[in-house]
Coordinates of N, CA, C and O in Angstrom, one line a residue:
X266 N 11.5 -3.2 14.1 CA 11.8 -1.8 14.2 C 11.6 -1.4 15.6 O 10.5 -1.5 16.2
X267 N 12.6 -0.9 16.2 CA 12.3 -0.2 17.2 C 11.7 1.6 17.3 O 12.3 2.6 16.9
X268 N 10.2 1.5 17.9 CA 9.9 2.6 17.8 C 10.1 3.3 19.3 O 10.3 2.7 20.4
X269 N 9.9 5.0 18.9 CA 10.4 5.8 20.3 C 9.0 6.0 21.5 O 8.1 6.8 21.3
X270 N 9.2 5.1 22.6 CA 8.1 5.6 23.0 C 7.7 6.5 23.4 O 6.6 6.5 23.9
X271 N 8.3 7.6 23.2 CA 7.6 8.8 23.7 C 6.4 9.3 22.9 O 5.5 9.9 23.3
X272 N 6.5 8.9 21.6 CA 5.9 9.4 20.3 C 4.9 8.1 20.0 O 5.2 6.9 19.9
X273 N 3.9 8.8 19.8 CA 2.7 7.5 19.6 C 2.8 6.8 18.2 O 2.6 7.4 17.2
X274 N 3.2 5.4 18.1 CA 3.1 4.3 17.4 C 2.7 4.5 16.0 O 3.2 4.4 14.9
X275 N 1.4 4.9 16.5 CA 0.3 5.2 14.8 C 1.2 7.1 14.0 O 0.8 7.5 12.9
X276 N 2.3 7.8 14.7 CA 2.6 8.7 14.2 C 3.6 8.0 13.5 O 3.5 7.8 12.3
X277 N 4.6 7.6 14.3 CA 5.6 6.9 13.6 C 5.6 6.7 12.3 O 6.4 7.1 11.5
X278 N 4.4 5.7 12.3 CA 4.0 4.9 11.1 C 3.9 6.0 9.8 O 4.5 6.1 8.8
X279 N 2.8 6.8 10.4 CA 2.3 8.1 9.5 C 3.8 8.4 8.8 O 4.0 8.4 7.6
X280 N 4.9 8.9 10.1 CA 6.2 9.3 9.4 C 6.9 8.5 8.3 O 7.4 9.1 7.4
X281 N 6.9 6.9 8.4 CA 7.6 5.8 7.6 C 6.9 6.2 6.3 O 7.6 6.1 5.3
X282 N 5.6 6.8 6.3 CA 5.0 6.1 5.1 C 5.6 7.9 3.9 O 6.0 8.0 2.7
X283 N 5.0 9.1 5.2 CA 5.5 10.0 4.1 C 6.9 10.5 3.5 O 7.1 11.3 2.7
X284 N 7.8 9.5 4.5 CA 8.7 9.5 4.1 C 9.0 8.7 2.2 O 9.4 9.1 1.1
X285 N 8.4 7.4 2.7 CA 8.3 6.2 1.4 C 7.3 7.3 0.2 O 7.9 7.7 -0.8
X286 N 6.7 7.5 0.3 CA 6.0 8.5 -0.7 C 6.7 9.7 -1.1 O 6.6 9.8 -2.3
X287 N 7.6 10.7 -0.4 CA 8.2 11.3 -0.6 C 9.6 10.9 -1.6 O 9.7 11.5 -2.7
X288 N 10.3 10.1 -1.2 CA 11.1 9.2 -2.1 C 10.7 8.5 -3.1 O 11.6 8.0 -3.7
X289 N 9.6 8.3 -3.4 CA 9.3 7.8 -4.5 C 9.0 6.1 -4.3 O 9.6 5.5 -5.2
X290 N 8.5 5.6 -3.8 CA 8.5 4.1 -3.2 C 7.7 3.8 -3.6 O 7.7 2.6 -4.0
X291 N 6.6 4.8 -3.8 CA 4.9 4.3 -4.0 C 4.7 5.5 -5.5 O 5.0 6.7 -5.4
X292 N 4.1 4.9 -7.0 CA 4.0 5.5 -7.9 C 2.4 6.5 -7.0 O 1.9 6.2 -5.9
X293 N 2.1 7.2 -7.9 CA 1.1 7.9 -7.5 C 0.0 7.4 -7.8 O -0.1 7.3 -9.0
X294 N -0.8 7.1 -7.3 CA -2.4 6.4 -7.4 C -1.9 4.9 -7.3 O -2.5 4.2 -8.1
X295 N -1.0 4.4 -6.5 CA -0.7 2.7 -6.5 C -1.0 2.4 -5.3 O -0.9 3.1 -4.3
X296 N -1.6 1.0 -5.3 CA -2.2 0.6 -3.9 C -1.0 0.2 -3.1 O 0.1 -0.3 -3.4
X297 N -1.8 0.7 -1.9 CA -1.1 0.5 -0.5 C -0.3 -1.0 0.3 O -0.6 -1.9 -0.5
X298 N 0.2 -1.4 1.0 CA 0.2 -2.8 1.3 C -1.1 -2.7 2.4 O -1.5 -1.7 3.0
X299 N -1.7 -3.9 2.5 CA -2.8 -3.5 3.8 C -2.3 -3.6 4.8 O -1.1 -4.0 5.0
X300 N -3.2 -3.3 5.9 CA -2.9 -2.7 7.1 C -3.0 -3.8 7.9 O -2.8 -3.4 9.1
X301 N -3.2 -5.7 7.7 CA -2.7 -6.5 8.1 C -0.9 -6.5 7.7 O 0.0 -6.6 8.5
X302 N -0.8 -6.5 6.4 CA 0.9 -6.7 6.2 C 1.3 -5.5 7.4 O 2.0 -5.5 8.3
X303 N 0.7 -4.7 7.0 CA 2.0 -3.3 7.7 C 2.0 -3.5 9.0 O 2.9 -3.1 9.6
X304 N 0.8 -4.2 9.8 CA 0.9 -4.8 11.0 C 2.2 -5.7 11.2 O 3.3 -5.3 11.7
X305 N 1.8 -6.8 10.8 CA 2.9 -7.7 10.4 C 4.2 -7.3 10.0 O 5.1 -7.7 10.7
X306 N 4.4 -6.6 9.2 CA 5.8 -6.1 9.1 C 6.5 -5.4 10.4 O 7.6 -5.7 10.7
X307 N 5.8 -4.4 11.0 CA 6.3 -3.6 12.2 C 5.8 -4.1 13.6 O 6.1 -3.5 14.7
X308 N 5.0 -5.4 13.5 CA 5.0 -5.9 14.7 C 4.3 -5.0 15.8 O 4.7 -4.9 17.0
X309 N 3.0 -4.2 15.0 CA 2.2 -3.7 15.6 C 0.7 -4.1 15.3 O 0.3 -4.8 14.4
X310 N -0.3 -3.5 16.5 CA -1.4 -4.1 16.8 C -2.1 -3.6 14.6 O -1.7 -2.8 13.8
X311 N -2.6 -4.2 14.6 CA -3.8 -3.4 13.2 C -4.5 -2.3 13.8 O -3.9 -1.2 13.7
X312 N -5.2 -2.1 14.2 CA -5.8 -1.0 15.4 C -4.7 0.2 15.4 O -5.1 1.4 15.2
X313 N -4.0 0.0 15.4 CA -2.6 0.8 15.1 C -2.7 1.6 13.9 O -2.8 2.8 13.9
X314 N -2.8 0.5 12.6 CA -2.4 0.9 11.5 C -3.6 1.7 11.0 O -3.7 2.8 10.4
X315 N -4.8 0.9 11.5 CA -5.7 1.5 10.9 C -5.8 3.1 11.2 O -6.6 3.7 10.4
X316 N -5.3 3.7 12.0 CA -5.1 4.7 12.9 C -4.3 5.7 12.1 O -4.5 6.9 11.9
X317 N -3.2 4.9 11.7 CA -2.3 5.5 11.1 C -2.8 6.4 9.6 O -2.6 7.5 9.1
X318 N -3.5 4.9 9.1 CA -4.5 5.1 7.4 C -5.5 6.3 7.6 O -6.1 7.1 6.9
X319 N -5.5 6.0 8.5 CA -6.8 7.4 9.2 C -6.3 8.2 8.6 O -6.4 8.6 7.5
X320 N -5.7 8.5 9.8 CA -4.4 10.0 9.5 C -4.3 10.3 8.5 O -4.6 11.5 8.2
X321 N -3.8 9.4 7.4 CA -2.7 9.7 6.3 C -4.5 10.2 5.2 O -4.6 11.0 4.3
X322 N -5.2 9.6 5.6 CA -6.4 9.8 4.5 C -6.4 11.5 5.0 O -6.0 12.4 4.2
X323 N -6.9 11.8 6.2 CA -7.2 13.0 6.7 C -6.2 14.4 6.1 O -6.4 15.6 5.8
X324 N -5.5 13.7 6.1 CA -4.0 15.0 5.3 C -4.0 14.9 3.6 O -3.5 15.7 2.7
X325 N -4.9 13.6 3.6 CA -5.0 13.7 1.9 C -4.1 13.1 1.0 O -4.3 13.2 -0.3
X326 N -3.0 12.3 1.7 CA -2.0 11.5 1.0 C -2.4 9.9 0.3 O -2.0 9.5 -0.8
X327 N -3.4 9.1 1.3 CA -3.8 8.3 0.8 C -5.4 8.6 0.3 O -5.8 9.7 0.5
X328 N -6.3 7.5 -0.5 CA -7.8 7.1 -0.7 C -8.2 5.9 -0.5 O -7.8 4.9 -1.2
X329 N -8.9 6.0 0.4 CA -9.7 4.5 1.0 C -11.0 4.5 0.5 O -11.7 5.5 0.7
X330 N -11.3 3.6 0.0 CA -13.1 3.2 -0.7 C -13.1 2.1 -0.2 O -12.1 1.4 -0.2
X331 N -14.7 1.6 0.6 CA -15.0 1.0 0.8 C -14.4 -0.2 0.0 O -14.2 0.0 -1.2
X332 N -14.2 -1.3 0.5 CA -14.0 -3.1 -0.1 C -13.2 -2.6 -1.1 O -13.1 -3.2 -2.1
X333 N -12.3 -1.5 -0.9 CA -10.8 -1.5 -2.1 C -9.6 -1.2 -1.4 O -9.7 -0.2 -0.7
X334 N -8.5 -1.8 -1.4 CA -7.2 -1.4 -0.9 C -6.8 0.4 -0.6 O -7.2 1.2 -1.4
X335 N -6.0 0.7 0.3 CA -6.1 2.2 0.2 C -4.8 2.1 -0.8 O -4.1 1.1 -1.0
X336 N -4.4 3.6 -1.7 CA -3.6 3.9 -2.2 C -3.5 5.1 -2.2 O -4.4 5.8 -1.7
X337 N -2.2 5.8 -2.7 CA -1.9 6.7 -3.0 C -2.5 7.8 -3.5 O -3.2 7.7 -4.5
X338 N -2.4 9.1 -2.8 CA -3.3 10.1 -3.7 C -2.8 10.1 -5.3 O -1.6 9.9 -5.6
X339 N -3.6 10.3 -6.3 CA -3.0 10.7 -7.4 C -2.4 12.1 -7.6 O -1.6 12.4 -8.5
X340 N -2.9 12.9 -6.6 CA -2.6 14.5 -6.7 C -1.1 14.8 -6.7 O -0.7 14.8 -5.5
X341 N 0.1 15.0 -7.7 CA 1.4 14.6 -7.7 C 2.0 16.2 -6.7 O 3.1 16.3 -6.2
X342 N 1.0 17.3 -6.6 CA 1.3 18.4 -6.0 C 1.2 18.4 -4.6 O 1.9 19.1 -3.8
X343 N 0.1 17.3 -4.5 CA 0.1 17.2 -2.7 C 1.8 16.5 -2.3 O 2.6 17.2 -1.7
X344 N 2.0 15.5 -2.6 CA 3.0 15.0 -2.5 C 4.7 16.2 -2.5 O 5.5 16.5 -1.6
X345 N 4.6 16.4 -3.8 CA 5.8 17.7 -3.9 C 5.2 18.8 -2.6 O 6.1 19.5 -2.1
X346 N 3.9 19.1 -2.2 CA 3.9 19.9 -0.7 C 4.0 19.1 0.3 O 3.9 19.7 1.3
X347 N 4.1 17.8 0.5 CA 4.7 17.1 1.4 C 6.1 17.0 1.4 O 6.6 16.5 2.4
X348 N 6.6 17.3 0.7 CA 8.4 16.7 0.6 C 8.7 18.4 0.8 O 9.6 18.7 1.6
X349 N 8.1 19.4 0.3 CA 8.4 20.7 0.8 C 8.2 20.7 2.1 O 9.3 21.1 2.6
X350 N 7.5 20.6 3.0 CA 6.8 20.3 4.7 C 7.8 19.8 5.1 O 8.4 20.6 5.8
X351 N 8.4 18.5 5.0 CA 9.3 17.6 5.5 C 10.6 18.4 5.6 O 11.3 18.8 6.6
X352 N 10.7 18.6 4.3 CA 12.5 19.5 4.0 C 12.0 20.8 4.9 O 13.0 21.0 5.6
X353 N 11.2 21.6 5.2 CA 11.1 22.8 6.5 C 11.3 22.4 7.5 O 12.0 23.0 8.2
X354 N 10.9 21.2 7.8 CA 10.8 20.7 9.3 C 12.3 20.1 9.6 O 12.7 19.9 10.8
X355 N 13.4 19.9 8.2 CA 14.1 19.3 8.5 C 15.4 20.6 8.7 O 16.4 20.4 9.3
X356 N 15.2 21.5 8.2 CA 16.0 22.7 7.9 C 15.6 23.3 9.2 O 16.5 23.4 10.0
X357 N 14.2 24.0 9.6 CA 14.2 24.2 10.9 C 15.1 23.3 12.4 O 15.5 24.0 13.3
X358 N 15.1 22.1 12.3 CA 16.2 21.7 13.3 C 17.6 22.2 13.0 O 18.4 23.0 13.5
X359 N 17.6 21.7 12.1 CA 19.2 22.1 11.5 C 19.5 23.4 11.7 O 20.7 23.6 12.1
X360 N 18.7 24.4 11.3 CA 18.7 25.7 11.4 C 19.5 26.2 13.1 O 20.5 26.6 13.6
X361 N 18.0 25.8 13.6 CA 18.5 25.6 15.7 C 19.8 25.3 16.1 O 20.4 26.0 17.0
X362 N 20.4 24.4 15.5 CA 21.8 23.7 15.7 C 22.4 24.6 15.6 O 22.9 25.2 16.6
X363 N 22.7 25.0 14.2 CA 23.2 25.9 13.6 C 23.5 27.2 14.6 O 24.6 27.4 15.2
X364 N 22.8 27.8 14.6 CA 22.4 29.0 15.7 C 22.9 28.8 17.0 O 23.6 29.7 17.4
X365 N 22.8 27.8 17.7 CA 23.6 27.8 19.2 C 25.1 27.3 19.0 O 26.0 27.3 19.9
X366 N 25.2 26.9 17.6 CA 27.1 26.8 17.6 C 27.4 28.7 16.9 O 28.5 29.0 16.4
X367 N 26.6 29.3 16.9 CA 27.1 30.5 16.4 C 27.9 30.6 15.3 O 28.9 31.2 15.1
X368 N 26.8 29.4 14.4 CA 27.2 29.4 12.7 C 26.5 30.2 11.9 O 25.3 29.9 11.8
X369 N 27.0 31.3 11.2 CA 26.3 31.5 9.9 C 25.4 30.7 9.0 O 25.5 29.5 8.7
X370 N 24.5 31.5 8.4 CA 23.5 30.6 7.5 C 24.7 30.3 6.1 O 24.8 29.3 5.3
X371 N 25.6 31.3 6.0 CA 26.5 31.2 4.4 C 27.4 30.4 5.1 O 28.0 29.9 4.2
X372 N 28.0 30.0 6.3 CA 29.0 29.1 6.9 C 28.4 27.8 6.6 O 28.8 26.9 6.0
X373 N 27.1 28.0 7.0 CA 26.6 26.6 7.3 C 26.4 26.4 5.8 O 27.3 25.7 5.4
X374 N 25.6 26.8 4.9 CA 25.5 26.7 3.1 C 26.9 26.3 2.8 O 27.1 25.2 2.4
X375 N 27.8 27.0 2.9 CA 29.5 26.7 2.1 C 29.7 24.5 2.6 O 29.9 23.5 1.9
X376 N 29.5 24.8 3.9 CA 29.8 23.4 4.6 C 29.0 22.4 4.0 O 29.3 21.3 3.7
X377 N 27.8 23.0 3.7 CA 27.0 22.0 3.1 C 27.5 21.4 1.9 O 27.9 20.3 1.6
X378 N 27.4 22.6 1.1 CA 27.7 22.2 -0.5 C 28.8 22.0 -0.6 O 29.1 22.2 -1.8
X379 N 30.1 21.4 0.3 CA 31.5 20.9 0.5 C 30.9 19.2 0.7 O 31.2 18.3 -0.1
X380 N 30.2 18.9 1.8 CA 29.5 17.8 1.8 C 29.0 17.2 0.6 O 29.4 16.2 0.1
X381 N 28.3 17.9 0.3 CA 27.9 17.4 -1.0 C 28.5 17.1 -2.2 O 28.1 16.2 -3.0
X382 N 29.7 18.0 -2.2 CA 30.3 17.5 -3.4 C 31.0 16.3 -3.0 O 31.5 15.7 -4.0
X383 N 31.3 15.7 -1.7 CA 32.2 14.9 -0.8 C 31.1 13.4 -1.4 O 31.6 12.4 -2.1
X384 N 29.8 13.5 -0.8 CA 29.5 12.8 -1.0 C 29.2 12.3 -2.3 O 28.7 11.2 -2.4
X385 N 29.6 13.1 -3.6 CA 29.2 12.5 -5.1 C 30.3 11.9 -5.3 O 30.3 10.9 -6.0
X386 N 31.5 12.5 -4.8 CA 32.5 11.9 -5.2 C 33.1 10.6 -4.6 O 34.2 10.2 -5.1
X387 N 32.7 10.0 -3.8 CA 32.4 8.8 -2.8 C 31.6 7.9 -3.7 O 32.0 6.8 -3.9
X388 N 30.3 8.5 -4.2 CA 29.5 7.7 -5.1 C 30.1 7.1 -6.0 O 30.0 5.9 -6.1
X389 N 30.9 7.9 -7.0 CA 31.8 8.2 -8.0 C 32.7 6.9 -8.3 O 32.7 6.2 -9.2
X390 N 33.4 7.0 -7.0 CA 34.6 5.4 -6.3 C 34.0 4.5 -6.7 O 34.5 3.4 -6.4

């Protein structure tokens, strides 16, 4: 994986993971891969990850116990207020865009929900 250097490594990571949690990758309360694999997989230092597990503990998404793998919060609300957070942050850019092409919020909704139906019907094929 190529990561952006402008943006520190151990965020990145934070982002991969609440993304995979968000989608559903990881059931709720299921252990984590360790932070040697996730090293290994992304070709980063552990020092890194562990950095990263920090984080993710501190926001409440994972639980780390002593001599036990970290896993998933079981809290299924924190999670649904992470995917709410995410989808703001993701509507806020979009929103910006939006705004300096001197689109409407109901221009831009109509366009959307034309996409969407584009893309079911693609599925569909």
């Amino acid at each position: 994986m190529d990561f952006d250097k402008r943006i520190p490594i151990y965020t990145q990571l934070v982002d991969i993971f609440k993304y995979s949690f968000v989608r559903g990758e990881y059931r709720l309360d299921e252990t984590l891969p360790s932070r040697r694999e996730v090293a290994q997989k992304y070709l980063v230092n552990p020092n890194t990850v562990q950095k990263a597990f920090k984080e993710m503990e501190e926001m409440g998404l994972i639980i780390t116990e002593p001599n036990v793998p970290s896993r998933l919060t079981d809290d299924a609300n924190r999670i649904e207020k992470l995917k709410r957070e995410l989808m703001i942050e993701s509507v806020k850019v979009f929103y910006q865009q939006i705004k300096e092409m001197n689109v409407t919020v109901n221009d831009a909704i109509e366009i959307l929900v034309e996409f969407d139906l584009q893309q079911k019907e693609e599925q569909d094929d």
